Amino acid sequence: MYIAGWFFIAVFVGVGCQLDSLGTSSFTVRTSLIDGFVSRQSVTEVETKLRQDNAKVVVVEDGKSNEQRSIFRSPLLVRVLNVVGFTYLGFEGDLRLEFIDGELASTWFFPSDVTHFEVEISKQWPMTISEQPVYLDAATELRVGVDYRGKKYWAWEDTNLQQKVERWIEQNT
């Protein structure tokens, strides 16, 4: 029993090391998002950059709660910012920035002129026309969707942070 326990631990650690060497389970890798933003940037770092650019920033969700925290589950802090009048590829729109536990996890661009933006972005990433997720590198997913208001968006997301949220939901719901 003692030997079997050590064997299990050795296999678990070995698999974990192998996955890390492939870069698939590394949770500290920074990955490119939209227009110079990089995942895992801090809220302060991103807000400072936006202020320097004189961006109109609105806090949509602040991640703070007045509710008493549960001792049975770990907290997951979500902060969402919206930048009005953001310009990407020459198109103006709203940029939504989502932070998970203080780290930039995804950027969502809602262009004002969807039709012309679609033409322009498909020149850079033709695969986005199919509206299937496109993997830009090992940890960045670009996907196209429509939100609850019926507005079309393009989202650049750190897949490792997506998985972190999904694991939190599975463990805490």
Tab-separated table of N, CA and C in Angstrom:
chain	number	residue	atom	x	y	z
A	1	MET	N	0.830	-1.183	0.000
A	1	MET	CA	0.000	0.000	0.000
A	1	MET	C	0.878	1.252	0.000
A	2	TYR	N	1.920	1.242	0.821
A	2	TYR	CA	2.842	2.364	0.927
A	2	TYR	C	3.543	2.605	-0.412
A	3	ILE	N	3.997	1.526	-1.039
A	3	ILE	CA	4.690	1.627	-2.326
A	3	ILE	C	3.723	2.097	-3.408
A	4	ALA	N	2.514	1.600	-3.375
A	4	ALA	CA	1.511	2.005	-4.367
A	4	ALA	C	1.216	3.496	-4.253
A	5	GLY	N	1.172	4.004	-3.034
A	5	GLY	CA	0.936	5.431	-2.815
A	5	GLY	C	2.048	6.272	-3.421
A	6	TRP	N	3.294	5.879	-3.180
A	6	TRP	CA	4.432	6.608	-3.743
A	6	TRP	C	4.450	6.505	-5.267
A	7	PHE	N	4.075	5.354	-5.797
A	7	PHE	CA	4.024	5.179	-7.247
A	7	PHE	C	3.004	6.147	-7.846
A	8	PHE	N	1.823	6.260	-7.236
A	8	PHE	CA	0.787	7.174	-7.706
A	8	PHE	C	1.281	8.615	-7.699
A	9	ILE	N	1.943	9.015	-6.619
A	9	ILE	CA	2.466	10.380	-6.518
A	9	ILE	C	3.511	10.620	-7.605
A	10	ALA	N	4.412	9.658	-7.823
A	10	ALA	CA	5.453	9.803	-8.839
A	10	ALA	C	4.851	9.949	-10.234
A	11	VAL	N	3.830	9.147	-10.535
A	11	VAL	CA	3.183	9.233	-11.838
A	11	VAL	C	2.505	10.591	-11.992
A	12	PHE	N	1.799	11.039	-10.976
A	12	PHE	CA	1.098	12.325	-11.010
A	12	PHE	C	2.071	13.467	-11.248
A	13	VAL	N	3.175	13.488	-10.511
A	13	VAL	CA	4.185	14.538	-10.664
A	13	VAL	C	4.828	14.455	-12.042
A	14	GLY	N	5.124	13.241	-12.504
A	14	GLY	CA	5.736	13.058	-13.821
A	14	GLY	C	4.853	13.560	-14.942
A	15	VAL	N	3.578	13.252	-14.875
A	15	VAL	CA	2.638	13.728	-15.890
A	15	VAL	C	2.545	15.246	-15.832
A	16	GLY	N	2.500	15.800	-14.636
A	16	GLY	CA	2.441	17.252	-14.488
A	16	GLY	C	3.658	17.931	-15.079
A	17	CYS	N	4.835	17.376	-14.851
A	17	CYS	CA	6.060	17.946	-15.417
A	17	CYS	C	6.039	17.852	-16.937
A	18	GLN	N	5.571	16.731	-17.457
A	18	GLN	CA	5.517	16.553	-18.897
A	18	GLN	C	4.562	17.573	-19.517
A	19	LEU	N	3.409	17.780	-18.910
A	19	LEU	CA	2.462	18.749	-19.433
A	19	LEU	C	3.052	20.143	-19.411
A	20	ASP	N	3.762	20.494	-18.315
A	20	ASP	CA	4.365	21.813	-18.250
A	20	ASP	C	5.399	22.010	-19.338
A	21	SER	N	6.179	20.975	-19.655
A	21	SER	CA	7.186	21.124	-20.694
A	21	SER	C	6.542	21.343	-22.057
A	22	LEU	N	5.306	20.904	-22.246
A	22	LEU	CA	4.589	21.141	-23.485
A	22	LEU	C	3.914	22.501	-23.499
A	23	GLY	N	3.849	23.138	-22.337
A	23	GLY	CA	3.219	24.443	-22.245
A	23	GLY	C	1.710	24.381	-22.155
A	24	THR	N	1.148	23.200	-22.008
A	24	THR	CA	-0.303	23.101	-22.014
A	24	THR	C	-0.926	23.283	-20.645
A	25	SER	N	-0.152	23.122	-19.601
A	25	SER	CA	-0.754	23.292	-18.289
A	25	SER	C	-0.126	24.440	-17.515
A	26	SER	N	0.729	25.199	-18.160
A	26	SER	CA	1.363	26.318	-17.485
A	26	SER	C	0.327	27.417	-17.282
A	27	PHE	N	0.139	27.815	-16.055
A	27	PHE	CA	-0.886	28.803	-15.748
A	27	PHE	C	-0.307	30.191	-15.554
A	28	THR	N	0.966	30.381	-15.895
A	28	THR	CA	1.565	31.693	-15.734
A	28	THR	C	2.021	32.282	-17.062
A	29	VAL	N	1.714	31.620	-18.163
A	29	VAL	CA	2.113	32.101	-19.482
A	29	VAL	C	1.269	33.311	-19.845
A	30	ARG	N	1.936	34.367	-20.291
A	30	ARG	CA	1.214	35.539	-20.805
A	30	ARG	C	1.004	35.329	-22.296
A	31	THR	N	-0.145	35.721	-22.771
A	31	THR	CA	-0.453	35.527	-24.179
A	31	THR	C	-1.088	36.799	-24.749
A	32	SER	N	-0.847	37.048	-26.011
A	32	SER	CA	-1.344	38.267	-26.654
A	32	SER	C	-2.857	38.248	-26.784
A	33	LEU	N	-3.438	39.397	-26.507
A	33	LEU	CA	-4.873	39.579	-26.697
A	33	LEU	C	-5.030	40.647	-27.783
A	34	ILE	N	-5.982	41.517	-27.688
A	34	ILE	CA	-6.201	42.532	-28.715
A	34	ILE	C	-5.208	43.694	-28.567
A	35	ASP	N	-4.690	44.163	-29.668
A	35	ASP	CA	-4.016	45.455	-29.800
A	35	ASP	C	-3.006	45.794	-28.698
A	36	GLY	N	-2.091	44.897	-28.415
A	36	GLY	CA	-1.044	45.177	-27.428
A	36	GLY	C	-1.374	44.791	-26.003
A	37	PHE	N	-2.599	44.428	-25.730
A	37	PHE	CA	-2.941	43.940	-24.400
A	37	PHE	C	-2.459	42.498	-24.279
A	38	VAL	N	-2.008	42.145	-23.085
A	38	VAL	CA	-1.464	40.821	-22.842
A	38	VAL	C	-2.155	40.237	-21.624
A	39	SER	N	-2.509	38.961	-21.712
A	39	SER	CA	-3.168	38.337	-20.565
A	39	SER	C	-2.252	38.392	-19.354
A	40	ARG	N	-2.875	38.350	-18.204
A	40	ARG	CA	-2.213	38.381	-16.905
A	40	ARG	C	-1.659	39.747	-16.530
A	41	GLN	N	-1.949	40.776	-17.359
A	41	GLN	CA	-1.609	42.127	-16.933
A	41	GLN	C	-2.493	42.457	-15.737
A	42	SER	N	-1.972	43.245	-14.831
A	42	SER	CA	-2.749	43.603	-13.648
A	42	SER	C	-3.777	44.675	-13.998
A	43	VAL	N	-4.786	44.783	-13.150
A	43	VAL	CA	-5.818	45.808	-13.319
A	43	VAL	C	-5.159	47.180	-13.339
A	44	THR	N	-4.242	47.416	-12.408
A	44	THR	CA	-3.570	48.712	-12.309
A	44	THR	C	-2.796	49.021	-13.582
A	45	GLU	N	-2.070	48.040	-14.092
A	45	GLU	CA	-1.283	48.222	-15.306
A	45	GLU	C	-2.178	48.602	-16.493
A	46	VAL	N	-3.282	47.906	-16.650
A	46	VAL	CA	-4.188	48.165	-17.765
A	46	VAL	C	-4.890	49.511	-17.589
A	47	GLU	N	-5.372	49.794	-16.387
A	47	GLU	CA	-6.059	51.069	-16.147
A	47	GLU	C	-5.117	52.246	-16.361
A	48	THR	N	-3.849	52.097	-15.973
A	48	THR	CA	-2.859	53.158	-16.184
A	48	THR	C	-2.665	53.409	-17.674
A	49	LYS	N	-2.534	52.342	-18.460
A	49	LYS	CA	-2.382	52.471	-19.917
A	49	LYS	C	-3.599	53.163	-20.521
A	50	LEU	N	-4.788	52.766	-20.092
A	50	LEU	CA	-6.005	53.362	-20.628
A	50	LEU	C	-6.106	54.846	-20.272
A	51	ARG	N	-5.721	55.210	-19.035
A	51	ARG	CA	-5.746	56.620	-18.627
A	51	ARG	C	-4.770	57.438	-19.462
A	52	GLN	N	-3.593	56.868	-19.740
A	52	GLN	CA	-2.599	57.560	-20.568
A	52	GLN	C	-3.131	57.809	-21.972
A	53	ASP	N	-3.968	56.918	-22.469
A	53	ASP	CA	-4.576	57.052	-23.793
A	53	ASP	C	-5.863	57.879	-23.758
A	54	ASN	N	-6.182	58.455	-22.588
A	54	ASN	CA	-7.408	59.247	-22.383
A	54	ASN	C	-8.675	58.482	-22.752
A	55	ALA	N	-8.684	57.194	-22.474
A	55	ALA	CA	-9.839	56.346	-22.770
A	55	ALA	C	-10.979	56.626	-21.792
A	56	LYS	N	-12.192	56.458	-22.293
A	56	LYS	CA	-13.384	56.594	-21.457
A	56	LYS	C	-13.689	55.215	-20.890
A	57	VAL	N	-13.344	55.006	-19.623
A	57	VAL	CA	-13.467	53.691	-18.995
A	57	VAL	C	-14.620	53.688	-18.008
A	58	VAL	N	-15.455	52.655	-18.110
A	58	VAL	CA	-16.559	52.457	-17.179
A	58	VAL	C	-16.362	51.094	-16.519
A	59	VAL	N	-16.485	51.065	-15.192
A	59	VAL	CA	-16.407	49.794	-14.479
A	59	VAL	C	-17.787	49.153	-14.535
A	60	VAL	N	-17.862	47.983	-15.185
A	60	VAL	CA	-19.121	47.266	-15.324
A	60	VAL	C	-19.349	46.355	-14.127
A	61	GLU	N	-18.283	45.725	-13.682
A	61	GLU	CA	-18.336	44.844	-12.512
A	61	GLU	C	-17.029	45.020	-11.764
A	62	ASP	N	-17.111	45.158	-10.435
A	62	ASP	CA	-15.886	45.450	-9.690
A	62	ASP	C	-15.302	44.272	-8.922
A	63	GLY	N	-15.963	43.138	-8.934
A	63	GLY	CA	-15.404	41.956	-8.282
A	63	GLY	C	-15.513	41.944	-6.783
A	64	LYS	N	-16.025	43.011	-6.235
A	64	LYS	CA	-16.179	43.072	-4.783
A	64	LYS	C	-17.613	42.727	-4.443
A	65	SER	N	-17.775	42.134	-3.307
A	65	SER	CA	-19.111	41.734	-2.892
A	65	SER	C	-19.315	42.101	-1.431
A	66	ASN	N	-20.490	42.579	-1.137
A	66	ASN	CA	-20.822	42.879	0.252
A	66	ASN	C	-21.303	41.638	0.988
A	67	GLU	N	-21.511	40.574	0.220
A	67	GLU	CA	-21.985	39.337	0.831
A	67	GLU	C	-20.866	38.694	1.627
A	68	GLN	N	-21.244	37.963	2.620
A	68	GLN	CA	-20.267	37.233	3.414
A	68	GLN	C	-19.686	36.108	2.563
A	69	ARG	N	-18.374	35.970	2.582
A	69	ARG	CA	-17.690	34.941	1.784
A	69	ARG	C	-17.868	33.575	2.442
A	70	SER	N	-18.009	32.581	1.611
A	70	SER	CA	-18.168	31.225	2.097
A	70	SER	C	-16.820	30.655	2.506
A	71	ILE	N	-16.794	29.940	3.610
A	71	ILE	CA	-15.557	29.277	4.017
A	71	ILE	C	-15.393	27.956	3.270
A	72	PHE	N	-16.421	27.537	2.540
A	72	PHE	CA	-16.391	26.262	1.836
A	72	PHE	C	-15.924	26.364	0.391
A	73	ARG	N	-15.787	27.571	-0.124
A	73	ARG	CA	-15.293	27.709	-1.491
A	73	ARG	C	-14.369	28.917	-1.596
A	74	SER	N	-13.408	28.779	-2.487
A	74	SER	CA	-12.452	29.857	-2.692
A	74	SER	C	-13.126	30.981	-3.478
A	75	PRO	N	-12.729	32.215	-3.233
A	75	PRO	CA	-13.335	33.319	-3.984
A	75	PRO	C	-12.798	33.362	-5.415
A	76	LEU	N	-13.593	33.879	-6.316
A	76	LEU	CA	-13.178	34.132	-7.686
A	76	LEU	C	-13.606	35.567	-7.969
A	77	LEU	N	-12.634	36.453	-8.051
A	77	LEU	CA	-12.935	37.865	-8.235
A	77	LEU	C	-12.921	38.212	-9.717
A	78	VAL	N	-14.019	38.778	-10.181
A	78	VAL	CA	-14.153	39.163	-11.576
A	78	VAL	C	-14.320	40.679	-11.624
A	79	ARG	N	-13.509	41.317	-12.466
A	79	ARG	CA	-13.626	42.758	-12.695
A	79	ARG	C	-13.777	42.953	-14.197
A	80	VAL	N	-14.751	43.759	-14.589
A	80	VAL	CA	-15.010	44.009	-16.003
A	80	VAL	C	-15.009	45.511	-16.248
A	81	LEU	N	-14.219	45.918	-17.240
A	81	LEU	CA	-14.164	47.314	-17.653
A	81	LEU	C	-14.718	47.429	-19.064
A	82	ASN	N	-15.301	48.564	-19.385
A	82	ASN	CA	-15.749	48.834	-20.744
A	82	ASN	C	-15.104	50.144	-21.191
A	83	VAL	N	-14.472	50.113	-22.369
A	83	VAL	CA	-13.850	51.302	-22.945
A	83	VAL	C	-14.712	51.738	-24.117
A	84	VAL	N	-15.283	52.918	-24.003
A	84	VAL	CA	-16.149	53.469	-25.035
A	84	VAL	C	-15.271	54.177	-26.071
A	85	GLY	N	-15.568	53.947	-27.349
A	85	GLY	CA	-14.839	54.634	-28.417
A	85	GLY	C	-13.436	54.097	-28.661
A	86	PHE	N	-13.211	52.823	-28.361
A	86	PHE	CA	-11.911	52.191	-28.605
A	86	PHE	C	-11.769	51.968	-30.115
A	87	THR	N	-10.561	52.156	-30.652
A	87	THR	CA	-10.331	51.962	-32.082
A	87	THR	C	-9.398	50.784	-32.299
A	88	TYR	N	-9.824	49.868	-33.169
A	88	TYR	CA	-9.023	48.695	-33.531
A	88	TYR	C	-9.155	48.475	-35.037
A	89	LEU	N	-8.034	48.338	-35.720
A	89	LEU	CA	-7.976	48.169	-37.176
A	89	LEU	C	-8.720	49.294	-37.897
A	90	GLY	N	-8.722	50.480	-37.293
A	90	GLY	CA	-9.377	51.627	-37.897
A	90	GLY	C	-10.870	51.702	-37.645
A	91	PHE	N	-11.389	50.804	-36.824
A	91	PHE	CA	-12.830	50.775	-36.530
A	91	PHE	C	-13.059	51.127	-35.074
A	92	GLU	N	-14.062	51.951	-34.837
A	92	GLU	CA	-14.407	52.336	-33.479
A	92	GLU	C	-15.463	51.387	-32.928
A	93	GLY	N	-15.406	51.209	-31.617
A	93	GLY	CA	-16.388	50.365	-30.948
A	93	GLY	C	-16.125	50.351	-29.460
A	94	ASP	N	-16.769	49.441	-28.770
A	94	ASP	CA	-16.558	49.273	-27.338
A	94	ASP	C	-15.612	48.114	-27.108
A	95	LEU	N	-14.714	48.275	-26.141
A	95	LEU	CA	-13.800	47.213	-25.753
A	95	LEU	C	-14.133	46.821	-24.321
A	96	ARG	N	-14.394	45.546	-24.132
A	96	ARG	CA	-14.658	45.012	-22.791
A	96	ARG	C	-13.429	44.239	-22.356
A	97	LEU	N	-12.944	44.529	-21.162
A	97	LEU	CA	-11.777	43.854	-20.605
A	97	LEU	C	-12.204	43.114	-19.352
A	98	GLU	N	-11.934	41.808	-19.308
A	98	GLU	CA	-12.330	40.991	-18.157
A	98	GLU	C	-11.088	40.532	-17.403
A	99	PHE	N	-11.132	40.735	-16.102
A	99	PHE	CA	-10.041	40.332	-15.216
A	99	PHE	C	-10.538	39.223	-14.304
A	100	ILE	N	-9.704	38.221	-14.100
A	100	ILE	CA	-9.995	37.135	-13.168
A	100	ILE	C	-8.934	37.182	-12.084
A	101	ASP	N	-9.366	37.360	-10.854
A	101	ASP	CA	-8.448	37.462	-9.718
A	101	ASP	C	-7.329	38.467	-9.987
A	102	GLY	N	-7.694	39.608	-10.574
A	102	GLY	CA	-6.747	40.694	-10.789
A	102	GLY	C	-5.880	40.582	-12.027
A	103	GLU	N	-6.116	39.557	-12.853
A	103	GLU	CA	-5.314	39.368	-14.068
A	103	GLU	C	-6.201	39.475	-15.301
A	104	LEU	N	-5.716	40.202	-16.321
A	104	LEU	CA	-6.471	40.334	-17.556
A	104	LEU	C	-6.629	38.965	-18.203
A	105	ALA	N	-7.860	38.559	-18.435
A	105	ALA	CA	-8.145	37.230	-18.972
A	105	ALA	C	-8.664	37.279	-20.400
A	106	SER	N	-9.419	38.331	-20.740
A	106	SER	CA	-9.980	38.396	-22.091
A	106	SER	C	-10.317	39.829	-22.472
A	107	THR	N	-10.330	40.050	-23.776
A	107	THR	CA	-10.728	41.333	-24.342
A	107	THR	C	-11.788	41.054	-25.400
A	108	TRP	N	-12.866	41.815	-25.361
A	108	TRP	CA	-13.986	41.634	-26.293
A	108	TRP	C	-14.186	42.950	-27.031
A	109	PHE	N	-14.170	42.897	-28.361
A	109	PHE	CA	-14.360	44.107	-29.156
A	109	PHE	C	-15.713	44.060	-29.845
A	110	PHE	N	-16.507	45.118	-29.637
A	110	PHE	CA	-17.834	45.273	-30.226
A	110	PHE	C	-17.753	46.433	-31.222
A	111	PRO	N	-17.447	46.160	-32.494
A	111	PRO	CA	-17.319	47.261	-33.450
A	111	PRO	C	-18.666	47.899	-33.751
A	112	SER	N	-18.633	49.225	-33.976
A	112	SER	CA	-19.867	49.927	-34.342
A	112	SER	C	-20.331	49.538	-35.738
A	113	ASP	N	-19.380	49.339	-36.643
A	113	ASP	CA	-19.689	48.958	-38.021
A	113	ASP	C	-19.288	47.499	-38.221
A	114	VAL	N	-20.168	46.599	-37.841
A	114	VAL	CA	-19.877	45.163	-37.854
A	114	VAL	C	-19.543	44.659	-39.259
A	115	THR	N	-20.317	45.050	-40.243
A	115	THR	CA	-20.146	44.535	-41.606
A	115	THR	C	-18.752	44.845	-42.147
A	116	HIS	N	-18.332	46.093	-42.056
A	116	HIS	CA	-17.014	46.465	-42.578
A	116	HIS	C	-15.888	45.904	-41.714
A	117	PHE	N	-16.116	45.824	-40.416
A	117	PHE	CA	-15.089	45.242	-39.537
A	117	PHE	C	-14.866	43.767	-39.880
A	118	GLU	N	-15.945	43.050	-40.149
A	118	GLU	CA	-15.840	41.635	-40.524
A	118	GLU	C	-14.945	41.448	-41.742
A	119	VAL	N	-15.107	42.310	-42.720
A	119	VAL	CA	-14.285	42.243	-43.932
A	119	VAL	C	-12.826	42.475	-43.583
A	120	GLU	N	-12.556	43.475	-42.765
A	120	GLU	CA	-11.179	43.826	-42.428
A	120	GLU	C	-10.500	42.761	-41.569
A	121	ILE	N	-11.186	42.265	-40.563
A	121	ILE	CA	-10.554	41.272	-39.675
A	121	ILE	C	-10.364	39.934	-40.393
A	122	SER	N	-11.233	39.635	-41.355
A	122	SER	CA	-11.070	38.378	-42.089
A	122	SER	C	-9.825	38.405	-42.980
A	123	LYS	N	-9.320	39.593	-43.298
A	123	LYS	CA	-8.055	39.694	-44.035
A	123	LYS	C	-6.898	39.223	-43.159
A	124	GLN	N	-6.990	39.519	-41.870
A	124	GLN	CA	-5.943	39.129	-40.927
A	124	GLN	C	-6.123	37.677	-40.466
A	125	TRP	N	-7.368	37.297	-40.187
A	125	TRP	CA	-7.687	35.940	-39.729
A	125	TRP	C	-8.884	35.423	-40.518
A	126	PRO	N	-8.633	34.868	-41.714
A	126	PRO	CA	-9.744	34.398	-42.566
A	126	PRO	C	-10.627	33.358	-41.888
A	127	MET	N	-10.080	32.616	-40.932
A	127	MET	CA	-10.847	31.564	-40.267
A	127	MET	C	-12.005	32.115	-39.436
A	128	THR	N	-11.975	33.413	-39.098
A	128	THR	CA	-13.043	33.975	-38.260
A	128	THR	C	-14.372	34.056	-38.993
A	129	ILE	N	-14.343	33.940	-40.318
A	129	ILE	CA	-15.592	33.975	-41.091
A	129	ILE	C	-16.491	32.808	-40.711
A	130	SER	N	-15.879	31.652	-40.414
A	130	SER	CA	-16.665	30.465	-40.071
A	130	SER	C	-17.280	30.550	-38.680
A	131	GLU	N	-16.868	31.527	-37.922
A	131	GLU	CA	-17.317	31.726	-36.541
A	131	GLU	C	-16.965	30.557	-35.625
A	132	GLN	N	-15.973	29.771	-36.026
A	132	GLN	CA	-15.409	28.741	-35.155
A	132	GLN	C	-14.232	29.369	-34.423
A	133	PRO	N	-13.959	28.958	-33.187
A	133	PRO	CA	-12.812	29.524	-32.469
A	133	PRO	C	-11.510	29.290	-33.237
A	134	VAL	N	-10.651	30.297	-33.194
A	134	VAL	CA	-9.349	30.240	-33.849
A	134	VAL	C	-8.299	30.314	-32.752
A	135	TYR	N	-7.334	29.406	-32.781
A	135	TYR	CA	-6.263	29.415	-31.788
A	135	TYR	C	-5.071	30.134	-32.390
A	136	LEU	N	-4.768	31.313	-31.823
A	136	LEU	CA	-3.716	32.155	-32.377
A	136	LEU	C	-2.338	31.723	-31.906
A	137	ASP	N	-2.257	31.144	-30.744
A	137	ASP	CA	-1.041	30.516	-30.241
A	137	ASP	C	-1.468	29.497	-29.198
A	138	ALA	N	-0.534	29.020	-28.432
A	138	ALA	CA	-0.846	27.939	-27.484
A	138	ALA	C	-1.922	28.308	-26.469
A	139	ALA	N	-2.079	29.594	-26.164
A	139	ALA	CA	-3.017	29.953	-25.102
A	139	ALA	C	-3.980	31.079	-25.458
A	140	THR	N	-4.049	31.507	-26.718
A	140	THR	CA	-5.000	32.558	-27.101
A	140	THR	C	-6.034	31.995	-28.049
A	141	GLU	N	-7.297	32.191	-27.686
A	141	GLU	CA	-8.402	31.798	-28.542
A	141	GLU	C	-9.110	33.062	-29.006
A	142	LEU	N	-9.340	33.165	-30.310
A	142	LEU	CA	-10.131	34.250	-30.879
A	142	LEU	C	-11.448	33.640	-31.322
A	143	ARG	N	-12.533	34.191	-30.806
A	143	ARG	CA	-13.830	33.670	-31.201
A	143	ARG	C	-14.778	34.814	-31.484
A	144	VAL	N	-15.787	34.512	-32.278
A	144	VAL	CA	-16.799	35.484	-32.669
A	144	VAL	C	-18.112	35.036	-32.059
A	145	GLY	N	-18.890	35.981	-31.563
A	145	GLY	CA	-20.169	35.627	-30.977
A	145	GLY	C	-21.120	36.806	-30.949
A	146	VAL	N	-22.271	36.569	-30.375
A	146	VAL	CA	-23.284	37.602	-30.200
A	146	VAL	C	-23.684	37.587	-28.738
A	147	ASP	N	-23.705	38.752	-28.108
A	147	ASP	CA	-24.029	38.799	-26.681
A	147	ASP	C	-25.538	38.851	-26.448
A	148	TYR	N	-25.930	38.978	-25.193
A	148	TYR	CA	-27.344	38.956	-24.816
A	148	TYR	C	-28.140	40.119	-25.401
A	149	ARG	N	-27.440	41.185	-25.836
A	149	ARG	CA	-28.124	42.338	-26.441
A	149	ARG	C	-28.261	42.194	-27.955
A	150	GLY	N	-27.691	41.098	-28.486
A	150	GLY	CA	-27.706	40.889	-29.921
A	150	GLY	C	-26.551	41.576	-30.632
A	151	LYS	N	-25.558	42.046	-29.873
A	151	LYS	CA	-24.408	42.737	-30.458
A	151	LYS	C	-23.290	41.739	-30.748
A	152	LYS	N	-22.746	41.813	-31.967
A	152	LYS	CA	-21.676	40.914	-32.380
A	152	LYS	C	-20.340	41.403	-31.808
A	153	TYR	N	-19.518	40.442	-31.391
A	153	TYR	CA	-18.208	40.769	-30.824
A	153	TYR	C	-17.150	39.786	-31.285
A	154	TRP	N	-15.901	40.195	-31.117
A	154	TRP	CA	-14.732	39.343	-31.329
A	154	TRP	C	-14.000	39.323	-29.998
A	155	ALA	N	-13.721	38.134	-29.477
A	155	ALA	CA	-13.106	38.000	-28.151
A	155	ALA	C	-11.780	37.264	-28.250
A	156	TRP	N	-10.756	37.859	-27.652
A	156	TRP	CA	-9.445	37.243	-27.526
A	156	TRP	C	-9.339	36.791	-26.077
A	157	GLU	N	-9.173	35.493	-25.842
A	157	GLU	CA	-9.197	34.978	-24.470
A	157	GLU	C	-7.995	34.090	-24.185
A	158	ASP	N	-7.509	34.201	-22.963
A	158	ASP	CA	-6.444	33.324	-22.476
A	158	ASP	C	-7.117	32.007	-22.080
A	159	THR	N	-6.801	30.935	-22.790
A	159	THR	CA	-7.473	29.659	-22.548
A	159	THR	C	-7.144	29.075	-21.176
A	160	ASN	N	-5.962	29.368	-20.643
A	160	ASN	CA	-5.625	28.871	-19.308
A	160	ASN	C	-6.506	29.526	-18.247
A	161	LEU	N	-6.763	30.817	-18.393
A	161	LEU	CA	-7.637	31.496	-17.431
A	161	LEU	C	-9.093	31.086	-17.630
A	162	GLN	N	-9.484	30.786	-18.873
A	162	GLN	CA	-10.830	30.244	-19.122
A	162	GLN	C	-11.002	28.934	-18.358
A	163	GLN	N	-9.992	28.072	-18.446
A	163	GLN	CA	-10.047	26.782	-17.765
A	163	GLN	C	-10.094	26.971	-16.247
A	164	LYS	N	-9.406	27.969	-15.739
A	164	LYS	CA	-9.437	28.258	-14.304
A	164	LYS	C	-10.867	28.586	-13.858
A	165	VAL	N	-11.546	29.401	-14.631
A	165	VAL	CA	-12.933	29.776	-14.303
A	165	VAL	C	-13.845	28.558	-14.401
A	166	GLU	N	-13.667	27.764	-15.456
A	166	GLU	CA	-14.496	26.567	-15.628
A	166	GLU	C	-14.303	25.586	-14.468
A	167	ARG	N	-13.049	25.411	-14.030
A	167	ARG	CA	-12.784	24.524	-12.876
A	167	ARG	C	-13.434	25.081	-11.619
A	168	TRP	N	-13.366	26.396	-11.416
A	168	TRP	CA	-13.978	27.028	-10.245
A	168	TRP	C	-15.488	26.787	-10.261
A	169	ILE	N	-16.107	26.953	-11.420
A	169	ILE	CA	-17.559	26.744	-11.528
A	169	ILE	C	-17.903	25.294	-11.210
A	170	GLU	N	-17.147	24.351	-11.771
A	170	GLU	CA	-17.408	22.927	-11.510
A	170	GLU	C	-17.275	22.592	-10.024
A	171	GLN	N	-16.290	23.161	-9.362
A	171	GLN	CA	-16.040	22.852	-7.966
A	171	GLN	C	-16.993	23.570	-7.002
A	172	ASN	N	-17.575	24.675	-7.436
A	172	ASN	CA	-18.316	25.516	-6.506
A	172	ASN	C	-19.802	25.674	-6.832
A	173	THR	N	-20.317	24.903	-7.745
A	173	THR	CA	-21.759	25.007	-8.019
A	173	THR	C	-22.433	23.685	-7.791
